[in-house]
Coordinates of C-alpha atoms and ligand atoms in Angstrom, one line a residue:
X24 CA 101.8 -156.0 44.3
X25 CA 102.7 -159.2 45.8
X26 CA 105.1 -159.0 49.4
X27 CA 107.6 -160.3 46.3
X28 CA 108.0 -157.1 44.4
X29 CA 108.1 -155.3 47.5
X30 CA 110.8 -157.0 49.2
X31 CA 109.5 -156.7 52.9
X32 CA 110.0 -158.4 55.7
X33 CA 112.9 -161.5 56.3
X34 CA 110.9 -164.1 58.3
X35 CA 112.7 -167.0 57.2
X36 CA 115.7 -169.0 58.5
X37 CA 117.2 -168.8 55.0
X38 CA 116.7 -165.0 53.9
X39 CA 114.3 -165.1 51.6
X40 CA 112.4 -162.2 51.8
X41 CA 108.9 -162.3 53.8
X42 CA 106.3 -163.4 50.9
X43 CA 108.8 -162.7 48.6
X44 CA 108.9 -166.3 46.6
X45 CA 106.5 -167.8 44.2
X46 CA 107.6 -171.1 42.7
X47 CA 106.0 -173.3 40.8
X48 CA 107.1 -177.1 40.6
X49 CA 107.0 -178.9 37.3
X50 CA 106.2 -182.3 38.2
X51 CA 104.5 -184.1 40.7
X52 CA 107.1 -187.0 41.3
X53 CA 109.2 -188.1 44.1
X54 CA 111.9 -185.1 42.5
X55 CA 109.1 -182.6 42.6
X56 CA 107.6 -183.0 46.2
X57 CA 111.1 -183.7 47.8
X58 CA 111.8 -180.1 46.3
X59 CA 108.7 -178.7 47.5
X60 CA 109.6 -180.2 50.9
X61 CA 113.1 -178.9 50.9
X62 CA 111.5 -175.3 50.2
X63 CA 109.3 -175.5 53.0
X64 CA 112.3 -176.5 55.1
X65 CA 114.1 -173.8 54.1
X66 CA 111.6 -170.7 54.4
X67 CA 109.0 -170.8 57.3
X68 CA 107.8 -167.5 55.4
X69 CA 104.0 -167.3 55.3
X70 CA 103.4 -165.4 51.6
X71 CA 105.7 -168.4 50.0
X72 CA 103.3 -170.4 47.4
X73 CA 104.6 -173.3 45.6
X74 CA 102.2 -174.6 42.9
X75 CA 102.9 -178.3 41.7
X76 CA 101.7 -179.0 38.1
X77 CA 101.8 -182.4 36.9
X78 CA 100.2 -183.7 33.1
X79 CA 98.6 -186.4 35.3
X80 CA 95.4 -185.7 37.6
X81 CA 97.7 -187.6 40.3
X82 CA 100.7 -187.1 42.3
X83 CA 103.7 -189.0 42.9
X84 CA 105.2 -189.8 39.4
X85 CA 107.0 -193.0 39.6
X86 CA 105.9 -193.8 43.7
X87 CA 102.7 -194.4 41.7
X88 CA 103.4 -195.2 37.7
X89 CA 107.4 -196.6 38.1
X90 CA 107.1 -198.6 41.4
X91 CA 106.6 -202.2 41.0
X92 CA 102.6 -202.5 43.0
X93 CA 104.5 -205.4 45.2
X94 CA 106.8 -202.5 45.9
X95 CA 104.4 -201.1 49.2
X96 CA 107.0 -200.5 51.3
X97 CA 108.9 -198.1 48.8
X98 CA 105.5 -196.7 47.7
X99 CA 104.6 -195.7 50.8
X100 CA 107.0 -193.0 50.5
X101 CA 104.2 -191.4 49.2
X102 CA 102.1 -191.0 52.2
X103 CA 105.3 -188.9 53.8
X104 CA 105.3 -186.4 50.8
X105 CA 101.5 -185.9 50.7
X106 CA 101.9 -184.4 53.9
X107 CA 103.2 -181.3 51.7
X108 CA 100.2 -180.6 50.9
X109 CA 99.3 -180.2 54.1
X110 CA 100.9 -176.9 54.3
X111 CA 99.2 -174.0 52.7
X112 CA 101.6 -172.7 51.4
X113 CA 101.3 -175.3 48.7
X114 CA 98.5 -176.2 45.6
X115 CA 98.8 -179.2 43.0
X116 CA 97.7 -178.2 39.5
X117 CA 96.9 -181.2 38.1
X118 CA 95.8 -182.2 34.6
X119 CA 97.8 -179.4 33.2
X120 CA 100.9 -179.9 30.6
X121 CA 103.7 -178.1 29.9
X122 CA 103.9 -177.3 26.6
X123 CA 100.3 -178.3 25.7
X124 CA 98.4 -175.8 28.8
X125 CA 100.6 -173.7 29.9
X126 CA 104.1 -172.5 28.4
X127 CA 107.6 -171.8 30.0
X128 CA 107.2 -168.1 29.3
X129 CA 103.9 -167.9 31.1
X130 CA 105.6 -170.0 33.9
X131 CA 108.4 -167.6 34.0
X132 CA 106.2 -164.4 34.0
X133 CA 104.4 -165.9 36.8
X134 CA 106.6 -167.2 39.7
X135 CA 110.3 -166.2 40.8
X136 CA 111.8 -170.2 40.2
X137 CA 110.6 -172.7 38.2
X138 CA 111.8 -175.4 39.0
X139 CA 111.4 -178.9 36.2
X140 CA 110.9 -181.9 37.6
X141 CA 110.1 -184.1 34.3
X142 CA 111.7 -187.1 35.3
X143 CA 112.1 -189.5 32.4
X144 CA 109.8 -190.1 30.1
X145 CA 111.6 -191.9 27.2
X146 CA 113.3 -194.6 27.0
X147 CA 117.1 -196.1 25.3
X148 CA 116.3 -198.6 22.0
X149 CA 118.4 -201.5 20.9
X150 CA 118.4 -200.2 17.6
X151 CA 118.1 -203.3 16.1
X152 CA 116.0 -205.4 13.1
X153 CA 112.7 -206.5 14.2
X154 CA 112.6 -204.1 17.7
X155 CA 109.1 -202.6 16.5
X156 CA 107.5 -206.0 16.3
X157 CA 104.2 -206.1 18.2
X158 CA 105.4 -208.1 21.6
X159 CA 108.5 -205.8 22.1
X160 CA 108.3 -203.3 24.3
X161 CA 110.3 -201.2 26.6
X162 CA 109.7 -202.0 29.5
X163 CA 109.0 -198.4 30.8
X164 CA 105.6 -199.3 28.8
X165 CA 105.6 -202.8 30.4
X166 CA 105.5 -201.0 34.0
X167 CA 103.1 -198.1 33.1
X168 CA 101.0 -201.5 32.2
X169 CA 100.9 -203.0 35.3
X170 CA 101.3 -199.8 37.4
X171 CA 97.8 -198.4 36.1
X172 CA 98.8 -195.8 33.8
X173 CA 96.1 -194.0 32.3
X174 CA 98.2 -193.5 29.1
X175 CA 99.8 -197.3 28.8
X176 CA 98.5 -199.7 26.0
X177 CA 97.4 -203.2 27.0
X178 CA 99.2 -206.3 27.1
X179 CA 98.3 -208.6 26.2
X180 CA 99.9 -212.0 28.0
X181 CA 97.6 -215.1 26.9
X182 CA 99.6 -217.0 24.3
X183 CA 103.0 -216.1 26.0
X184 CA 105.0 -219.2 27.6
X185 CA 108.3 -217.7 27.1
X186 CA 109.3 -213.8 28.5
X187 CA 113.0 -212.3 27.6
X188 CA 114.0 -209.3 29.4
X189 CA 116.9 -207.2 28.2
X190 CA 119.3 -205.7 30.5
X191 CA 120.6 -206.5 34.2
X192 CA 119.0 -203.6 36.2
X193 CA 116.7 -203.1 38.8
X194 CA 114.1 -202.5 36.2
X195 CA 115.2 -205.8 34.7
X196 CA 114.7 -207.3 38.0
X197 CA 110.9 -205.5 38.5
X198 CA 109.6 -206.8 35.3
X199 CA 111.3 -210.2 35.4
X200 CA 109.5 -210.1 38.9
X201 CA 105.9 -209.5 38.1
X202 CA 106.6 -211.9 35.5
X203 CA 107.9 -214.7 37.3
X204 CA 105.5 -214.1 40.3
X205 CA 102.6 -216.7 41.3
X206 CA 99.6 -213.8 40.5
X207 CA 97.6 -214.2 43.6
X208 CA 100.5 -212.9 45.1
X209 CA 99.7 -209.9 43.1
X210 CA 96.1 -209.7 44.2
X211 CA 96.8 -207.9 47.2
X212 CA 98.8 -204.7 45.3
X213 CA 97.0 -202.1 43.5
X214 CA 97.0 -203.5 40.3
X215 CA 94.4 -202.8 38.0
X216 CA 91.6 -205.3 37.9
X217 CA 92.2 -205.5 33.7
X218 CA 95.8 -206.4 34.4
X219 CA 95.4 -208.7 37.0
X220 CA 93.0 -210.5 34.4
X221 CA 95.4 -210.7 31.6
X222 CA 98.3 -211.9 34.1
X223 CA 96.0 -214.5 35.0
X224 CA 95.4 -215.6 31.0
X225 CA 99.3 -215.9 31.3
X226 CA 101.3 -218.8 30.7
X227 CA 104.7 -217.8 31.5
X228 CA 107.2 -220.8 31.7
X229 CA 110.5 -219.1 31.5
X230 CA 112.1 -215.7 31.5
X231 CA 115.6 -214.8 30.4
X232 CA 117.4 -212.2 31.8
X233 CA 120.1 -211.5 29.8
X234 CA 123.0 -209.2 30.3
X235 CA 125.6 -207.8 27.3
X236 CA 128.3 -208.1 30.1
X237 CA 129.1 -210.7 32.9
X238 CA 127.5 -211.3 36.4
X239 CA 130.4 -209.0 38.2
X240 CA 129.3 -205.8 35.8
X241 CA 125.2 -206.3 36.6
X242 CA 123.6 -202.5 37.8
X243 CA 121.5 -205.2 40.0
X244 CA 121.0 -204.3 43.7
X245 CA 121.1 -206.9 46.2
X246 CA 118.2 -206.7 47.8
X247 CA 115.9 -206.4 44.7
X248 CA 117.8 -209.7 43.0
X249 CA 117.6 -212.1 45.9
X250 CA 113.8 -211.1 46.0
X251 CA 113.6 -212.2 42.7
X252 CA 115.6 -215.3 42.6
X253 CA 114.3 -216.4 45.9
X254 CA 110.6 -216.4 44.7
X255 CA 108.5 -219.9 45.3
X256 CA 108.5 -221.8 42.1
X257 CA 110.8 -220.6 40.2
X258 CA 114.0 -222.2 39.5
X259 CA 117.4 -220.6 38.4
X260 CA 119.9 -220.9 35.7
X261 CA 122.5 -219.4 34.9
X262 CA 124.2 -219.6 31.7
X263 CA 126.6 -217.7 29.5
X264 CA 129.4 -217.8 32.1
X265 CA 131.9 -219.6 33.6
X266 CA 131.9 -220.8 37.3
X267 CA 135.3 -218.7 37.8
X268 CA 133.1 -215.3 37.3
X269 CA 130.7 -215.9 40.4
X270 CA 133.7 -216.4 42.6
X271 CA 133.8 -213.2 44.8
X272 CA 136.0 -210.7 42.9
X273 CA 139.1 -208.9 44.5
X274 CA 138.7 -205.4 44.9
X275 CA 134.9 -205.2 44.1
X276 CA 132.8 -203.4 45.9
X277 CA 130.2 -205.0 49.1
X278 CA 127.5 -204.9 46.0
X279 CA 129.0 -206.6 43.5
X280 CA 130.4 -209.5 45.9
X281 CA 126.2 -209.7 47.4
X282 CA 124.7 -210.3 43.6
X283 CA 127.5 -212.6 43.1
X284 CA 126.6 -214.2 46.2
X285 CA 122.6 -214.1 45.7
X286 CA 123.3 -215.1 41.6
X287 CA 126.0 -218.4 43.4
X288 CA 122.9 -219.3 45.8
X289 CA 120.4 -219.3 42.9
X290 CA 121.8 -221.2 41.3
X291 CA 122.8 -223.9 43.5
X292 CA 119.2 -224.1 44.9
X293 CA 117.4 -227.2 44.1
X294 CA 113.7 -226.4 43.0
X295 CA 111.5 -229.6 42.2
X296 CA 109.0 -229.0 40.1
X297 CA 109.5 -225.8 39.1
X298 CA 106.8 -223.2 38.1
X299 CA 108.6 -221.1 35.8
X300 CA 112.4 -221.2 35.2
X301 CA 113.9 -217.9 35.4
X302 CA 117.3 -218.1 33.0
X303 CA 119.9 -215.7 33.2
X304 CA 121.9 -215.4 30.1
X305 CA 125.5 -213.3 30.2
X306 CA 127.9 -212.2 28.0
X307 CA 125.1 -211.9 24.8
X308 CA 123.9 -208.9 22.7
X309 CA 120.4 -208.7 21.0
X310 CA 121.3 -209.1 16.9
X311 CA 118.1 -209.0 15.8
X312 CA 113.6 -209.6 16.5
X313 CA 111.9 -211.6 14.3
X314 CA 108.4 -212.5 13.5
X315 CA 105.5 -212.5 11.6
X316 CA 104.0 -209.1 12.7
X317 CA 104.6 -210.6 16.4
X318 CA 108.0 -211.6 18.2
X319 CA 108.5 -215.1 17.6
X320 CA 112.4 -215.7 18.0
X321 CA 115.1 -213.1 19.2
X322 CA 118.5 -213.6 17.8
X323 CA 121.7 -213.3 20.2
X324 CA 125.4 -213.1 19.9
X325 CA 128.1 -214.3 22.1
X326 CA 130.2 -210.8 23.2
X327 CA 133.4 -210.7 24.8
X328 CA 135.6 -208.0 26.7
X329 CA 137.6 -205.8 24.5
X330 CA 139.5 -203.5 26.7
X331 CA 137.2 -201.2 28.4
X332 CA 134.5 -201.8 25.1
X333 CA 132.9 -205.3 24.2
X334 CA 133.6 -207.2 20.8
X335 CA 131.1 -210.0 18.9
X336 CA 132.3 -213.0 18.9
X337 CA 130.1 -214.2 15.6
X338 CA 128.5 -216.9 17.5
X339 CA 124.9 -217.3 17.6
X340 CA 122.1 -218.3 19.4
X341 CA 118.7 -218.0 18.6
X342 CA 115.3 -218.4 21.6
X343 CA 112.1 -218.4 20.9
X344 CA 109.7 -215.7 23.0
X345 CA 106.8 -214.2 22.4
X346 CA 107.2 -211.0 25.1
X347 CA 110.7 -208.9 24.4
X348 CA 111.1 -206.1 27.1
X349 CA 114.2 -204.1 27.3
X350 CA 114.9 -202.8 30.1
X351 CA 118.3 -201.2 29.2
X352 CA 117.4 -197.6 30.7
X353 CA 115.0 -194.7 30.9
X354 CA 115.7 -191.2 28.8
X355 CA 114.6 -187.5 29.7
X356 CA 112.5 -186.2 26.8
X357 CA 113.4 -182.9 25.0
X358 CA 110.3 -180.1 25.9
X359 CA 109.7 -177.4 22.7
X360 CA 111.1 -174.4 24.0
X361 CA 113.3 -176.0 26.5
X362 CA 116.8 -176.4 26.6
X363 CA 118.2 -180.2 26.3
X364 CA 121.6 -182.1 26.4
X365 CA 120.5 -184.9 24.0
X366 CA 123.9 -187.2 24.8
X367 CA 123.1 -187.3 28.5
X368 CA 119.1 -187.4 27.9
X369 CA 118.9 -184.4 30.4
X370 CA 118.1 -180.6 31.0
X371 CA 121.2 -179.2 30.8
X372 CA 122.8 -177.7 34.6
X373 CA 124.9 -177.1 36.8
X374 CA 124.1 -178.2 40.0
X375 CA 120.4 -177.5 39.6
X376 CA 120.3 -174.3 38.4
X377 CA 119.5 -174.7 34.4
X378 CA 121.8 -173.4 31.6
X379 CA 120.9 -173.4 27.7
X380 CA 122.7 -176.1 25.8
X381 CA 126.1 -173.4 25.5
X382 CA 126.0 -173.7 29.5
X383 CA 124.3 -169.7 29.8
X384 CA 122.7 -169.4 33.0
X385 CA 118.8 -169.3 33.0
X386 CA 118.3 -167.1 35.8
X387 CA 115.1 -168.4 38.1
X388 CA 114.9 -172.1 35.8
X389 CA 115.9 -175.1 38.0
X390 CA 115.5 -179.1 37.5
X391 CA 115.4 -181.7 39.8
X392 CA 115.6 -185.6 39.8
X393 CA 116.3 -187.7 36.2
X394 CA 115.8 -184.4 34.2
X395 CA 119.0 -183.3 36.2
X396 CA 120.8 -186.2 36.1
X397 CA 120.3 -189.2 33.9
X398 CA 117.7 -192.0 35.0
X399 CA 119.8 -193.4 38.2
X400 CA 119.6 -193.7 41.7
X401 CA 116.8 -195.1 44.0
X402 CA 113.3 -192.8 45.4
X403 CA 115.9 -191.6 48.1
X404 CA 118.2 -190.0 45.6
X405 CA 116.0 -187.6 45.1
X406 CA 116.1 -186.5 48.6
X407 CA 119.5 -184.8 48.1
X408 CA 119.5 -184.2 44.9
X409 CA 116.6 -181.9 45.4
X410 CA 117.9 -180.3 48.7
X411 CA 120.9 -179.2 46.4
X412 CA 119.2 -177.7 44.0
X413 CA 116.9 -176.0 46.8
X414 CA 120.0 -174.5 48.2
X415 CA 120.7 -172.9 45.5
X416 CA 117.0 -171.8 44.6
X417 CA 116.6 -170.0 47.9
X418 CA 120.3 -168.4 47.4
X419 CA 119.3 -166.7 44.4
X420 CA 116.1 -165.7 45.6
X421 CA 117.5 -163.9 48.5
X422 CA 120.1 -162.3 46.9
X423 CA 118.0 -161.0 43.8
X424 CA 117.5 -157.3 45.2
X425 CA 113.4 -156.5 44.7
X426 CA 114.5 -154.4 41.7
X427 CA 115.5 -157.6 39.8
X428 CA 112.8 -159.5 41.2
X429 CA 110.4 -156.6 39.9
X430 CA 112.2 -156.6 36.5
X431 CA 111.7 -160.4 36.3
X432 CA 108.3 -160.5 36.1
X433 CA 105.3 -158.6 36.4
X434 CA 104.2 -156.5 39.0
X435 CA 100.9 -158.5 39.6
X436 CA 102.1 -161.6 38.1
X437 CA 99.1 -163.2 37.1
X438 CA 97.8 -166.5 39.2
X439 CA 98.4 -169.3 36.8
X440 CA 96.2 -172.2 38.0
X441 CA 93.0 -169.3 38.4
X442 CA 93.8 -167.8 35.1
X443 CA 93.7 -171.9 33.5
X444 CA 90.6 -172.4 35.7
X445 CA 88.4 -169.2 34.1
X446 CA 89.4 -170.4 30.7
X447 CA 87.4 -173.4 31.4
X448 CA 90.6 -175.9 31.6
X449 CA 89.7 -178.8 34.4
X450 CA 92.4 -178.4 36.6
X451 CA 92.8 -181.3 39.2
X452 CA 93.0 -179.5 42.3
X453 CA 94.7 -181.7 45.4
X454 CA 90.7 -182.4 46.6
X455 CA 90.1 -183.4 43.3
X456 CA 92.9 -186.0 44.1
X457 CA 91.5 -187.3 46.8
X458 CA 88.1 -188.0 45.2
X459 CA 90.4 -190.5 43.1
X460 CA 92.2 -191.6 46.0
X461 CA 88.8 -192.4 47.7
X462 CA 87.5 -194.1 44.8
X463 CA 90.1 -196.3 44.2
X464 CA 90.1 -197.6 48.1
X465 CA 86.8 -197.8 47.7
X466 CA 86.8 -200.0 44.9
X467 CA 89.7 -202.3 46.1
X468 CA 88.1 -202.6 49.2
X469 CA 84.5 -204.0 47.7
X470 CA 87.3 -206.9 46.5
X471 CA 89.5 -207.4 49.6
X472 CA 92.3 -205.2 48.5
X473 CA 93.4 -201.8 50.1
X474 CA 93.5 -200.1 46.6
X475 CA 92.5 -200.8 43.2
X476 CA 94.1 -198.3 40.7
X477 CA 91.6 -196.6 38.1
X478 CA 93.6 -196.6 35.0
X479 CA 91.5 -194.4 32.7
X480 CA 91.6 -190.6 31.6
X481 CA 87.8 -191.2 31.3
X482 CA 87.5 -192.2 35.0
X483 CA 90.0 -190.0 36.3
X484 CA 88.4 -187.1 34.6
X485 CA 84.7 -188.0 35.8
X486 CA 86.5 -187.6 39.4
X487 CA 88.3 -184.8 38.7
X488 CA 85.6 -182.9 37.1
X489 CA 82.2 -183.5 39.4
X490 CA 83.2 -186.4 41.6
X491 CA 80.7 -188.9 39.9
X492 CA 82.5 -191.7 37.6
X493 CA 80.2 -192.3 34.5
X494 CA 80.0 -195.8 33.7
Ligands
NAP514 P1 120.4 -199.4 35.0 O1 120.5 -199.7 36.4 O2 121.2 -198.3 34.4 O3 120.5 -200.7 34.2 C1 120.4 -200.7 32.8 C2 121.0 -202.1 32.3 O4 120.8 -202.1 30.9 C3 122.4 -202.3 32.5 O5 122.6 -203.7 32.8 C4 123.1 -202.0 31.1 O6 124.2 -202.8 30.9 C5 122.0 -202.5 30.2 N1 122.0 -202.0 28.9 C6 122.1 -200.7 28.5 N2 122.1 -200.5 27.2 C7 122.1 -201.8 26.7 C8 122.0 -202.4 25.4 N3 122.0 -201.6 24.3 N4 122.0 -203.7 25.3 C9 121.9 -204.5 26.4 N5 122.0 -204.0 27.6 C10 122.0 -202.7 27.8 O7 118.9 -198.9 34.7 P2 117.4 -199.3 35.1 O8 117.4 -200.8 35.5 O9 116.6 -198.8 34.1 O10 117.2 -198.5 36.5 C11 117.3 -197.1 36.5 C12 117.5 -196.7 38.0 O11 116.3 -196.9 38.8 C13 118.7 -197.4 38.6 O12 119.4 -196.5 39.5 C14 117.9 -198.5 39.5 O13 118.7 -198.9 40.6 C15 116.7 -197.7 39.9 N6 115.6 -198.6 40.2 C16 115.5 -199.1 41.5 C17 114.6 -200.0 41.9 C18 114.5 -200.4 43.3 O14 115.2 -200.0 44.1 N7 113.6 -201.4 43.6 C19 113.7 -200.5 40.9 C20 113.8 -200.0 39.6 C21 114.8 -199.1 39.3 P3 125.7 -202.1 30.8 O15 126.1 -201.9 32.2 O16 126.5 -203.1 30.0 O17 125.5 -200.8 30.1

């Protein structure tokens, strides 16, 4: 019987009871390890284990699939939360999917919390004619592209003179980016060597950016805009607005006044000979794709502010691209078995601590991150969101008296990631990481780069199997 079930010992600053918690972390992302780091924080207590599943052979979620590769300072976050598997208290379990490996009652029979860390997998549609056309795409897809995901489809770029992106977010602003960029300024990221080919077959000439609303309501962040607009080559428009709505607004927050700012600047910069023309278009609302098989010409129509809602104005305006990304937000994904708030795209909660969809407590189930939330907030967010939750992990833990804990699961709960590993399931052990960490650093390196992402299961699975990659 594990120190658990008997309840002995205190040894921790926060009461948990001396080897008394097994948890097991659903997700290897930024939510997930900042979770896993605010547990060891909170209980010094040798018997804790935390075991990290992810689907993926790798950790770090979005550091490493959702993070633009010109990103490095941002990804880098990565190299602080590795050092949680320094401790030994914790184990990744990768290559192993909820759902599809392992189930939520064999996660609950196993550890004390569970804590979800799915992030968001999904993504919001336009719902409009023509959005399936082969050269639209979300541009979560877009991303898992460039970012080396072993599950994302090609794109393919040759052919495409003319980008739109829809939606005036960050993401917007990342794709627009890597767009817009001169590509040997890529060739010092991570980026696949297949992607960095096809970005080099590209033609790009202009990208829109377009926005439903005006330049006071963008979701934009400083920082990430003027990177963009600012980048050699590339000359600015803006259209859709009038000069009155980049003036500084009264009463808007220090954001809002900076993008109007950086969008003012932008535009007023003179850029001879311009490489690609990056054309922000407000106040316009995707009516419909069209195409023959492939997105040819994207139809748009004029909005205006209707009270707190926005109205069609019935004018038109029709561009021709042959790349349509939307970029209009990210969506949790429901899990068989698992309950889900399919308004807010999220794992229903309060304050971390998971409910069904009729708010019932689900005593020892937690989530973390854009499973818990909604798909907002920068890599950082996730630091406090995840220390919240943690709080109130380790409160019910400590106050469950051993009985409970012993009613909750089994005496010798079984060990999850050895029970998956006798059944013959590869399981990507932390090592088993680094063999693809090595590999990749390796293989950048033979081309002047720090990293060079392998982007296949096939690869991936050579290293995570018997080290050797099969050609
Ligand atoms: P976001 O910030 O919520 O922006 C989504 C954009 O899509 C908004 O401009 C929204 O406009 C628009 N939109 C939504 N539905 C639309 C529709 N049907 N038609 C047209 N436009 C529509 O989401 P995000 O860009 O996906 O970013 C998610 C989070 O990740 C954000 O918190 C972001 O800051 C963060 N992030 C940060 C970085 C970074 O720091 N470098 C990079 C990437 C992402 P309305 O306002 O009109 O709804």
């Amino acid at each position: 019987m594990s120190a658990a079930a008997t309840g002995e010992g205190a040894g921790s600053a926060s009461g948990v009871r001396s080897g008394s918690a097994r948890v097991a972390i659903v997700g290897a992302g930024p939510s997930g390890l900042f979770a896993a780091q605010a547990l060891l924080a909170r209980c010094s207590d040798p018997g804790l284990v935390i075991d990290v599943y992810d689907r993926l052979p790798t950790p770090y979620g979005l550091l490493r699939y959702g993070v633009a590769p010109d990103h490095t300072a941002i990804k880098r976050v990565a190299e602080t939360l590795a050092k949680v598997f320094e401790n030994r208290a914790v184990r990744f379990v990768g290559m192993v999917e909820l759902g599809r490996d392992v189930t939520r009652a064999q996660l609950r029979d196993s550890y004390d919390a569970v804590v979800y860390a799915l992030g968001a997998s999904g993504d919001a549609h336009l719902g409009v004619p023509g959005e399936d056309l082969v050269g639209c795409l979300s541009a979560r897809e877009f991303v898992a592209w460039y970012d080396g995901h072993p599950d994302a489809a090609p794109v393919v770029l040759s052919g495409v003179s003319s980008a739109m992106v829809i939606g005036v977010g960050n993401v917007a602003v990342d794709v627009a980016r890597v767009l817009a960029k001169p590509v040997e300024a890529l060739e010092e990221t991570d980026i696949p060597n297949p992607v960095l080919g096809s970005l080099r077959k590209g033609e790009i000439e202009e990208v829109w950016v377009v926005g439903r609303r005006g330049p006071a309501q963008t979701a934009f962040t400083p920082v990430e805009l003027r990177e963009l607009v600012n980048l050699d080559g590339v000359a600015v428009t803006l259209e859709g607005v009038g000069p009155d709505e980049l003036e500084p607004v009264e009463g808007a927050d220090r954001r809002t006044q900076q993008v109007l700012q950086a969008l003012r600047d932008a535009a007023a910069r003179e850029v001879t000979d311009p490489r690609v023309r990056l054309r922000f278009l407000f106040w316009h609302r995707v009516w419909s794709v069209a195409g023959h098989g492939q997105v040819e010409r994207v139809r748009l129509e004029r909005t205006r502010p209707d009270g707190a809602h926005l109205a069609g104005t019935e004018q038109w305006r029709d561009v021709e691209v042959q790349l349509l990304l939307r970029a209009i937000g990210y969506r949790g994904q429901p899990l068989p078995g698992l309950p889900f708030d399919p308004v807010g795209g999220v794992m229903p909660n309060v304050e971390g601590r998971m409910t069904d969809e009729h708010g019932a407590a689900q005593p020892g189930e937690y989530v973390v991150g854009w499973i818990k939330r909604g798909a907002t907030g920068v890599i950082g967010t996730n630091k406090s969101d995840a220390a919240e939750t943690v709080a109130h992990l380790v409160s019910d833990l400590s106050s469950r008296s051993s009985s409970e804990v012993e009613a909750g699961r089994p005496l010798e709960p079984a060990d999850l990631p050895d029970l998956l590993a006798a059944q013959g399931k590869p399981v990507a052990d932390f090592a088993a990481w680094l063999r693809i960490d090595a590999a990749e650093r390796a293989e950048g390196q033979s081309r002047g780069r720090i990293r060079t992402k392998i982007a296949t299961w096939q690869r991936l699975t050579d290293l995570v199997v018997d080290g050797e990659q099969h050609p």
